[in-house]
Short mmCIF file of C-alpha atoms and ligand atoms in Angstrom, two decimals:
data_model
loop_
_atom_site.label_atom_id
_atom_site.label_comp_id
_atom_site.label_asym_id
_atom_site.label_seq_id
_atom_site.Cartn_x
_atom_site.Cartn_y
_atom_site.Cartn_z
CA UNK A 1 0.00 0.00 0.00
CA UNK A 2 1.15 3.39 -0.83
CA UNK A 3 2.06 5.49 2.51
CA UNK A 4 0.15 9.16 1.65
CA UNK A 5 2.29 11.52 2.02
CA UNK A 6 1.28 13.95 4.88
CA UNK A 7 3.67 17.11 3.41
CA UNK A 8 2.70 18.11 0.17
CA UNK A 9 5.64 20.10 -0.97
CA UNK A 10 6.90 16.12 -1.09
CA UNK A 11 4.29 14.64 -2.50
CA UNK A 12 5.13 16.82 -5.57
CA UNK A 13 8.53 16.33 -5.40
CA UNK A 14 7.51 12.66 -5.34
CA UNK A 15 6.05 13.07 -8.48
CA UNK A 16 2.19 13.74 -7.51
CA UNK A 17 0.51 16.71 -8.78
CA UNK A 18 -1.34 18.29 -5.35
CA UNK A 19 -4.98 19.91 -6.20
CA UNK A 20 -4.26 22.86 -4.40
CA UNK A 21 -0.02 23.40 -5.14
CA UNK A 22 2.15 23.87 -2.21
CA UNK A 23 3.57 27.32 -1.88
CA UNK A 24 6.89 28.70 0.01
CA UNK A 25 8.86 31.25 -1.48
CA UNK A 26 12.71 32.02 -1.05
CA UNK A 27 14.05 34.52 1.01
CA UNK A 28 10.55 33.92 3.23
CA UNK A 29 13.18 34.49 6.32
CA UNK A 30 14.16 38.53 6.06
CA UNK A 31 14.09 41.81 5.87
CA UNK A 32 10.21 42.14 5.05
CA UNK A 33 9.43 40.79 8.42
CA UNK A 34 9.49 43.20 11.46
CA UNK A 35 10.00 40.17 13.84
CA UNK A 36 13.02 39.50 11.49
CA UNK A 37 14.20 43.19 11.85
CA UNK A 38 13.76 42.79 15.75
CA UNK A 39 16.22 39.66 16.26
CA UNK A 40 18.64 40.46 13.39
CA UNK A 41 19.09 43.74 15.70
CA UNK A 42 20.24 42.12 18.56
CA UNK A 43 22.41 39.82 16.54
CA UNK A 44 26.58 41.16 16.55
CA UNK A 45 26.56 40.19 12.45
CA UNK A 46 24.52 38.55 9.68
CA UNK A 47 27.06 35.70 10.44
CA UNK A 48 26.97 35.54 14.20
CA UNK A 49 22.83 34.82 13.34
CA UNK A 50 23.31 32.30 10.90
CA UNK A 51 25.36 30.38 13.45
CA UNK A 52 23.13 31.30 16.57
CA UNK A 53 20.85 27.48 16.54
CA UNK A 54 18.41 29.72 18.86
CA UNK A 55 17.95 32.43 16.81
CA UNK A 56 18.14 31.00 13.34
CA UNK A 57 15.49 28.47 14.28
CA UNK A 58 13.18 31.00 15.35
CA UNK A 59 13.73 33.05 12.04
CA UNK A 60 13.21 30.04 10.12
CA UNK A 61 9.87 29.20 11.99
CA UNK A 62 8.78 33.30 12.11
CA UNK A 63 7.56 33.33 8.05
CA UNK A 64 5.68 29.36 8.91
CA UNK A 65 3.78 31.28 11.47
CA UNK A 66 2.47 34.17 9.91
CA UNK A 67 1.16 33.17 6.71
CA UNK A 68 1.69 28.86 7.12
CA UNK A 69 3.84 28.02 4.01
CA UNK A 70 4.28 24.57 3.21
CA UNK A 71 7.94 24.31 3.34
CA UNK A 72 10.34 25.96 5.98
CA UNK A 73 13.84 26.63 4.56
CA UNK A 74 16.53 26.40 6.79
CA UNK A 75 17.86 30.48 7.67
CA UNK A 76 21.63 30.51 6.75
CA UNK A 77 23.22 31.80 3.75
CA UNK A 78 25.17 29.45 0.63
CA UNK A 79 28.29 31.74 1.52
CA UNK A 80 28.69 29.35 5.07
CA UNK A 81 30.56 27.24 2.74
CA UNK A 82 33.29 29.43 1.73
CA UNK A 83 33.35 30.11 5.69
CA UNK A 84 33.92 26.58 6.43
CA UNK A 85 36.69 26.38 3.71
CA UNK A 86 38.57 28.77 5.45
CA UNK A 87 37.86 31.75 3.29
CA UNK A 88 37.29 35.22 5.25
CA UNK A 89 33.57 36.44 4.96
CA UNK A 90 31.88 38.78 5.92
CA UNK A 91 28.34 41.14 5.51
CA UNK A 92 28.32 44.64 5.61
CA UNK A 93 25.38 46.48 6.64
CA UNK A 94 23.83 47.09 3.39
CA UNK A 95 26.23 46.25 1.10
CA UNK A 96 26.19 42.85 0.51
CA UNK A 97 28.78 40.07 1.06
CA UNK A 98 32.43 40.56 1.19
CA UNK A 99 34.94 37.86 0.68
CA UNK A 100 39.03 37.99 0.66
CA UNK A 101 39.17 37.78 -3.40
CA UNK A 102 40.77 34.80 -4.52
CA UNK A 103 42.31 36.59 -7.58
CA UNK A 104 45.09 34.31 -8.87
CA UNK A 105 45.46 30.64 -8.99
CA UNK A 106 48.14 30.54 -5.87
CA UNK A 107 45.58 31.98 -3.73
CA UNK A 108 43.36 28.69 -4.09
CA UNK A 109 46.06 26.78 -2.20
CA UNK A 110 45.37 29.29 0.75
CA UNK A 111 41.94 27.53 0.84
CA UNK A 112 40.95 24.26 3.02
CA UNK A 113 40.54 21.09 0.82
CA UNK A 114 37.62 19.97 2.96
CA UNK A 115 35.11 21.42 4.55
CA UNK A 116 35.56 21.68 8.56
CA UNK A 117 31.99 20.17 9.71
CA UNK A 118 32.87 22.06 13.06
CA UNK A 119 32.27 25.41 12.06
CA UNK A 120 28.91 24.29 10.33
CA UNK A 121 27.97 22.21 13.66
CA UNK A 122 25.43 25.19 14.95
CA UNK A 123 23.62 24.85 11.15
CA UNK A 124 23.02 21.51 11.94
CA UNK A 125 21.70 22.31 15.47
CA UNK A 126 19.20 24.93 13.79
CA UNK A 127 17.89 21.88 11.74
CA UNK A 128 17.43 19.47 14.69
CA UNK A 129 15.50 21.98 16.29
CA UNK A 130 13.53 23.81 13.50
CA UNK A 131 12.78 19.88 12.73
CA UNK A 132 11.21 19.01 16.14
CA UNK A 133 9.06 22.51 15.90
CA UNK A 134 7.77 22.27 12.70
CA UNK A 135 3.95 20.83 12.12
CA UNK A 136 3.88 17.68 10.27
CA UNK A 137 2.31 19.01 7.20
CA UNK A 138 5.42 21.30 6.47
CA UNK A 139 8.88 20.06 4.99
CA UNK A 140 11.88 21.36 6.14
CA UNK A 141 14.42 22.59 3.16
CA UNK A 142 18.37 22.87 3.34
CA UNK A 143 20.30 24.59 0.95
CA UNK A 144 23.62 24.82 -0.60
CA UNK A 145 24.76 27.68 -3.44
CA UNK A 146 26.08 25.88 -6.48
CA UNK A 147 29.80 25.40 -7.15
CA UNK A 148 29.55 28.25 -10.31
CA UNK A 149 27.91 30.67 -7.88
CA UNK A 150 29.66 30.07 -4.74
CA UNK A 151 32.89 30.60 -7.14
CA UNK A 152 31.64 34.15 -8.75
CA UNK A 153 31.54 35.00 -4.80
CA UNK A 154 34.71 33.90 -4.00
CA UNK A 155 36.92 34.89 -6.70
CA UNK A 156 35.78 38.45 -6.33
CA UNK A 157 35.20 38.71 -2.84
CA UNK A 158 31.98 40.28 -3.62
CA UNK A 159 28.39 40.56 -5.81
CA UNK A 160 29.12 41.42 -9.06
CA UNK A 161 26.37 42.49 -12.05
CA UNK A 162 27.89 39.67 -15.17
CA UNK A 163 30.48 37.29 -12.53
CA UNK A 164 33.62 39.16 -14.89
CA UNK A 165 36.19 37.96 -12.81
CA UNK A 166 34.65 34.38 -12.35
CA UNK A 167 34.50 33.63 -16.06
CA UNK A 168 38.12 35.46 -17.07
CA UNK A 169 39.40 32.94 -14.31
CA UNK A 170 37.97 30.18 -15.61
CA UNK A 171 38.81 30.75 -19.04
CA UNK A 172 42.64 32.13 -17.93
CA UNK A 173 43.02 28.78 -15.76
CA UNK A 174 40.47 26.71 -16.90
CA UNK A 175 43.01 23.48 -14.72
CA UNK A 176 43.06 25.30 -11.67
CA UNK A 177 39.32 26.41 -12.24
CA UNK A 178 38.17 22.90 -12.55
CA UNK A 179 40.25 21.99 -9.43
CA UNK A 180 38.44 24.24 -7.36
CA UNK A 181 35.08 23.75 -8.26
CA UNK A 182 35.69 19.64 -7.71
CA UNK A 183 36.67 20.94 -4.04
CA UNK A 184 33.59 23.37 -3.72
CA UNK A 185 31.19 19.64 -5.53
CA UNK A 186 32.69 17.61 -2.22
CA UNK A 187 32.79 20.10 0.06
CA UNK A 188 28.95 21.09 -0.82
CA UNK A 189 28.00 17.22 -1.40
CA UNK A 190 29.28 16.34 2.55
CA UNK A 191 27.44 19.57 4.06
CA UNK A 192 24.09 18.45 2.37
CA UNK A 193 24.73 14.85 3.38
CA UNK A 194 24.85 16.36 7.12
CA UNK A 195 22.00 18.48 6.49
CA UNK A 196 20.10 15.28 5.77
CA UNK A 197 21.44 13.50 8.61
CA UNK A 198 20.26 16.36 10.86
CA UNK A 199 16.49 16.29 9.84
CA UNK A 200 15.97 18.26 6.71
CA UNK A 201 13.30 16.65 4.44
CA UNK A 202 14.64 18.06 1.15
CA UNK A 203 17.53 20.69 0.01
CA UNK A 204 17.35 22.83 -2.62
CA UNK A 205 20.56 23.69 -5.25
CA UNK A 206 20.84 27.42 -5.34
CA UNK A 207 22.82 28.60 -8.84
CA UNK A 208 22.01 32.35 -8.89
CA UNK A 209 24.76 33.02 -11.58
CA UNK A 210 23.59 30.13 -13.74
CA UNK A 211 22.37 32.45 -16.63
CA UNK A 212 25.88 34.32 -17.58
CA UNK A 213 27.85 31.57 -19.16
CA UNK A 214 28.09 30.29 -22.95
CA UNK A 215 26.73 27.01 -23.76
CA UNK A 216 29.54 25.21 -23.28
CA UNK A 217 30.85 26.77 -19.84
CA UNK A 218 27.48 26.62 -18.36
CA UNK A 219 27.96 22.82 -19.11
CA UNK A 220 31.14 22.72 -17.70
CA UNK A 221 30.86 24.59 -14.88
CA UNK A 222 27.04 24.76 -14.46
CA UNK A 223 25.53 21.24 -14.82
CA UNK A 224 28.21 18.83 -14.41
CA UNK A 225 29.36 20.17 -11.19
CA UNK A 226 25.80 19.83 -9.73
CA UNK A 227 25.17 16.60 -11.32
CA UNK A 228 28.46 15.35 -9.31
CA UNK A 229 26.74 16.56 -6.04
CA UNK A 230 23.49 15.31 -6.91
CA UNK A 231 25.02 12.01 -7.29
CA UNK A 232 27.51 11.84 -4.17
CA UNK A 233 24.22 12.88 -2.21
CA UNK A 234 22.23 10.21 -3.21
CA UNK A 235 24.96 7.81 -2.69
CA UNK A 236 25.36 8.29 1.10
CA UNK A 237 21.33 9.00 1.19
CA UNK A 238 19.34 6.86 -1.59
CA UNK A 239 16.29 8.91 -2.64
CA UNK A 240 17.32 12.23 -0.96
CA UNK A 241 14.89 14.82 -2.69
CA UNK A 242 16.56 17.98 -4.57
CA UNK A 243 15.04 21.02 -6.41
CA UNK A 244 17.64 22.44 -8.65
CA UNK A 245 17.24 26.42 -9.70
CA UNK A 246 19.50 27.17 -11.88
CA UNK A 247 18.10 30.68 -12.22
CA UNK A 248 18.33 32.17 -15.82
CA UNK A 249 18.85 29.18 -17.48
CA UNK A 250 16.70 29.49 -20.02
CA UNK A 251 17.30 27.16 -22.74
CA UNK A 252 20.02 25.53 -21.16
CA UNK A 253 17.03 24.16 -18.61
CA UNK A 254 17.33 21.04 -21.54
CA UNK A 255 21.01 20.31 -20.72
CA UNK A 256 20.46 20.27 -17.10
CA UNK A 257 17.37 18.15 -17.15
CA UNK A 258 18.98 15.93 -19.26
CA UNK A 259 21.63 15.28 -16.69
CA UNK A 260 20.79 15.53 -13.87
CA UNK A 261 18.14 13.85 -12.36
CA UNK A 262 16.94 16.44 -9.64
CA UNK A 263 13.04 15.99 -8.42
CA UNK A 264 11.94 19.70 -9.08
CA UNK A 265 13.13 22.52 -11.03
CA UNK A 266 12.89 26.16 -9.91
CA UNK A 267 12.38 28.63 -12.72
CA UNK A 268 12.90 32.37 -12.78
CA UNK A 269 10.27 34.70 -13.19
CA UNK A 270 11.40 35.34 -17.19
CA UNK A 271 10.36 31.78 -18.04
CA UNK A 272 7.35 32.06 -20.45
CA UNK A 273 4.79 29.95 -18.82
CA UNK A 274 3.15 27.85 -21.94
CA UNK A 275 6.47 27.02 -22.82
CA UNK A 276 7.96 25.61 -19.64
CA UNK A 277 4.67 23.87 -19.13
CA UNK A 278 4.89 22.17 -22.81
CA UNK A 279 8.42 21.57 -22.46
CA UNK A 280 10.06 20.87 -18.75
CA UNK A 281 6.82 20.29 -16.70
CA UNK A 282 6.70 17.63 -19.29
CA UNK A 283 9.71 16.23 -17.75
CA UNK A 284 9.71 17.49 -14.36
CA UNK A 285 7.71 19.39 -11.40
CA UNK A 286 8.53 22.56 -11.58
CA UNK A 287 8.77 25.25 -8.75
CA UNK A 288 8.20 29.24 -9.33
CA UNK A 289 8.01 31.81 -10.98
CA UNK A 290 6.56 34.45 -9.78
CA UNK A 291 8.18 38.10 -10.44
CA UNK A 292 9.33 39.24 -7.01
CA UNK A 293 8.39 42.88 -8.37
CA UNK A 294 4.90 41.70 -9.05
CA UNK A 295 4.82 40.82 -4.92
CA UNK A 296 6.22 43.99 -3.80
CA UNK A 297 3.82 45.97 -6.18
CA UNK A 298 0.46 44.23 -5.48
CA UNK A 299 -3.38 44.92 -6.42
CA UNK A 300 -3.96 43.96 -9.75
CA UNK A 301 -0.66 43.35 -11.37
CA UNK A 302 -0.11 40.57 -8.37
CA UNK A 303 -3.22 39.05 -9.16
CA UNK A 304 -3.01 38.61 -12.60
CA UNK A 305 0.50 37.05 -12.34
CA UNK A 306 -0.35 34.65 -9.91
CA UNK A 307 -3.29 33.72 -12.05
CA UNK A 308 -1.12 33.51 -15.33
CA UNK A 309 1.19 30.75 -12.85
CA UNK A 310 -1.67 28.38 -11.42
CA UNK A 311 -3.46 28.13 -14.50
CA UNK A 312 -0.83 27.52 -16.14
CA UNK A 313 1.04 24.86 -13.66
CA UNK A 314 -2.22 23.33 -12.17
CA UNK A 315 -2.35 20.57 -14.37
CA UNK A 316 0.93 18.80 -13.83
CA UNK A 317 2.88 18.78 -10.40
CA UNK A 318 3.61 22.11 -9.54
CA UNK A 319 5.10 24.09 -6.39
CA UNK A 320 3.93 27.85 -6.18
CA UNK A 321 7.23 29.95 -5.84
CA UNK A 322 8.91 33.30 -6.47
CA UNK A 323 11.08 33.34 -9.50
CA UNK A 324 13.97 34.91 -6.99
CA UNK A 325 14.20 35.50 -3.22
CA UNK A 326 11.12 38.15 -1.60
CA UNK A 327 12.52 41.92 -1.60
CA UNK A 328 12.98 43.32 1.49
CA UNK A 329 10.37 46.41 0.39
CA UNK A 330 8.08 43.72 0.25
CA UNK A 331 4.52 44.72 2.19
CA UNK A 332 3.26 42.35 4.46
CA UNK A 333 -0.23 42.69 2.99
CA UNK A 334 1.00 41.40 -0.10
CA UNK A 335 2.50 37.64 0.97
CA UNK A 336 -0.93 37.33 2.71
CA UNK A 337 -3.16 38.12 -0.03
CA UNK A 338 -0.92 35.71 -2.64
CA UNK A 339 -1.01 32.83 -0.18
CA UNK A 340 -4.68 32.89 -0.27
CA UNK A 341 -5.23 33.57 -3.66
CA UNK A 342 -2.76 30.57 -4.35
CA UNK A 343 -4.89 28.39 -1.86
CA UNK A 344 -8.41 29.78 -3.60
CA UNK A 345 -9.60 31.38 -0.06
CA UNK A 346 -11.07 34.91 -0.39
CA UNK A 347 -8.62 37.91 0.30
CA UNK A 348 -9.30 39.77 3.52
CA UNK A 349 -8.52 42.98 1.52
O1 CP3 B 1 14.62 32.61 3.67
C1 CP3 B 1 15.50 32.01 3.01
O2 CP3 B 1 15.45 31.90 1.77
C2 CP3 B 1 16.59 31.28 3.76
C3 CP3 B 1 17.81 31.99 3.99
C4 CP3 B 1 18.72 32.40 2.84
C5 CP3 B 1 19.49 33.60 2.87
N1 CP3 B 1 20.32 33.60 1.80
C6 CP3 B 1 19.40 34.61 3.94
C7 CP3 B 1 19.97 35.96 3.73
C8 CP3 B 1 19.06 31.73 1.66
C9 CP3 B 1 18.50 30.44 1.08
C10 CP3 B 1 20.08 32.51 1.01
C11 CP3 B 1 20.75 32.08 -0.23
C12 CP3 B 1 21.71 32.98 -0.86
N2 CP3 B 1 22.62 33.81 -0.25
C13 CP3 B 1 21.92 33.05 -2.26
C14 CP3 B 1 21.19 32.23 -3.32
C15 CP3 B 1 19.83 32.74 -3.59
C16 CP3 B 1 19.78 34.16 -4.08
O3 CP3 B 1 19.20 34.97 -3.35
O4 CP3 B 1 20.28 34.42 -5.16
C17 CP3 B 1 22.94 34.01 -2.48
C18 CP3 B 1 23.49 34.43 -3.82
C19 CP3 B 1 23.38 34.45 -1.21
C20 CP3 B 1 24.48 35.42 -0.91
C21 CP3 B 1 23.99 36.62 -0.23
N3 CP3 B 1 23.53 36.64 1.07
C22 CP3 B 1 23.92 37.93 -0.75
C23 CP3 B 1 24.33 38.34 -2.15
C24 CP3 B 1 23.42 38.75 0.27
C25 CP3 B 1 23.28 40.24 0.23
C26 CP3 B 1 22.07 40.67 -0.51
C27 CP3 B 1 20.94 40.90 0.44
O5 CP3 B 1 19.83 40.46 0.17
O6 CP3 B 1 21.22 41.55 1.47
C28 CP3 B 1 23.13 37.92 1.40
C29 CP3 B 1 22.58 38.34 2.70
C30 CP3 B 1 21.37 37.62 3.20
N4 CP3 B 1 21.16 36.27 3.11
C31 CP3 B 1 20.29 38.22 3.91
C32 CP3 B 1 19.41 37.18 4.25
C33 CP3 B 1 18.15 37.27 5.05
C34 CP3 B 1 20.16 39.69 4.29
C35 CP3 B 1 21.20 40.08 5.30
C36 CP3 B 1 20.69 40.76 6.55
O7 CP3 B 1 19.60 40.45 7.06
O8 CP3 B 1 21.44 41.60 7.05
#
């Protein structure tokens, strides 16, 4: 006998379309939420929260709370990672993360080979005890950035607009390029293997800087990196469920079906919506794509995008999402009325 599924984020990750689609969005944990605001206050540094099991758990729970999304995602950040590989990082207020650039191949060797669990030992106490909090109908997500975007990060030590001095690297040094993103596949492979082992139900593969590559780099550097982690997850834990989002994809979304076989795909919000249904829902549940614009905006454009998405989705196993993380300008008012209109229950406003 089949065992029904009591979370329905994983029964559509198992492959079961869900009458009424399971919604969470990314970046549900931040700056929109006053009771966010409040703790990240009293925290020394972005950092000091992510490692704080007391805290983070109670950020993670505070967006399940208010407006009861069907997945909780664990509150760190992908850049814990670099942390743990002995790379300095840092947040400043405002402006974004700030790494020591690794500019020239010599300055890899300054950089761990494996990732020290100890560092990353309060993440997994935010997941044992986000786990036992947690009602049973939500899943609990983990996270990891992908090796391509964790590498844009690290090589210039901060955000950039097209990941320049990622791609001259890799291009200037493609050898020592490929031997640092086979030490960022284990290093993220063994921290979502732990994540597992500490109670998450599913992780998700975050490559933010997927869409800036040619065809054959995004290949390279892209899909064959995550497939590596895919498969050195499911080694250690058969049947672990993964959403890839390899955000601005676009047609490349073909290559990185192809090979890898992740349970859900997150699309951005540029993704034309016949087409993905026609041609990767086909394939695959897919997760999104909501602009995050449309959400801060509201009223009527809101509505008729989140229309446009469940229509469009409903038929096939679908998870409603944002097409990028929430913006912190975000109202309130707004994440309410999208949840209902999501779940078909009349909008207070
Ligand atoms: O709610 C959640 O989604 C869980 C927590 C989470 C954060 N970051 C918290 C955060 C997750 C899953 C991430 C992933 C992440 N972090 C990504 C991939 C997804 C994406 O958004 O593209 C990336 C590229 C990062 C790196 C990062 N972290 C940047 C570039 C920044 C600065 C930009 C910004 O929004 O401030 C962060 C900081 C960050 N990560 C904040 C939060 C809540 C804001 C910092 C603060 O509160 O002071």
């Amino acid at each position: 006998m089949k065992v029904l599924e009591k979370k329905p984020l994983l029964g559509v990750l198992g492959g079961t379309r869900e009458p009424i689609p399971p919604i969470w969005l990314m970046r549900q944990a931040g700056r929109y939420l006053p009771e966010y605001r409040a703790i990240r206050a009293k925290a020394e540094s972005f950092l000091d929260l992510c490692f704080d099991p007391l805290r983070a758990a109670e950020v993670t729970l505070q967006p399940i709370r208010r407006f009861g999304f069907d997945a909780a995602i664990l509150f760190s950040d992908i850049l814990v990672v670099p942390h743990a590989l002995g790379q300095r990082v840092s947040f400043e207020e405002g402006g974004g993360p700030k790494l020591d650039a690794l500019k020239d191949p010599l300055v890899l060797k300054t950089l761990r080979r494996d990732i020290d669990h100890a560092k990353l030992e309060p993440v997994y106490e935010t997941i044992a005890r986000v786990k036992q909090e947690l009602p049973v109908a939500v899943a609990l997500l983990g996270f990891c950035g992908a090796p391509w975007t964790l590498a844009t990060y690290m090589i210039a030590g901060h955000g950039t607009a097209d990941q320049h001095p990622a791609r001259l690297f890799a291009y200037r040094f493609p050898n020592e390029f490929g031997a640092f993103i086979e030490t960022l596949v284990k290093a993220s492979a063994s921290y979502l293997i732990r994540q597992f082992a500490a109670g998450v139900d599913a992780i998700q593969i975050f490559d933010t800087w997927a869409g800036n590559l040619p065809a054959d780099e995004f290949r390279k550097w892209c899909v064959e990196p995550s497939a590596r982690i895919v498969a050195a997850v499911r080694k250690e834990i058969p049947g672990a469920k993964i959403i890839g989002f390899p955000r601005g994809a676009g047609t490349g979304l073909g290559s990185y079906l192809e090979a890898i076989p992740v349970d859900a795909v997150g699309l951005d919000w540029t993704m034309e919506l016949a087409f993905a249904r026609d041609h990767i829902q086909t394939r695959r549940p897919v997760q999104g794509n909501l602009d995050p614009v449309a959400l801060l905006v509201g009223g009527e454009a809101l509505d008729r995008s989140i229309d446009a998405i469940v229509e469009n989705f409903s038929g096939a196993p679908f998870i409603f999402n944002l097409g990028h993380g929430v913006l912190p300008e975000t109202p309130i008012a707004h994440v309410e009325r999208l949840v209902a209109r999501v779940r078909g229950v009349p909008a207070r406003m």
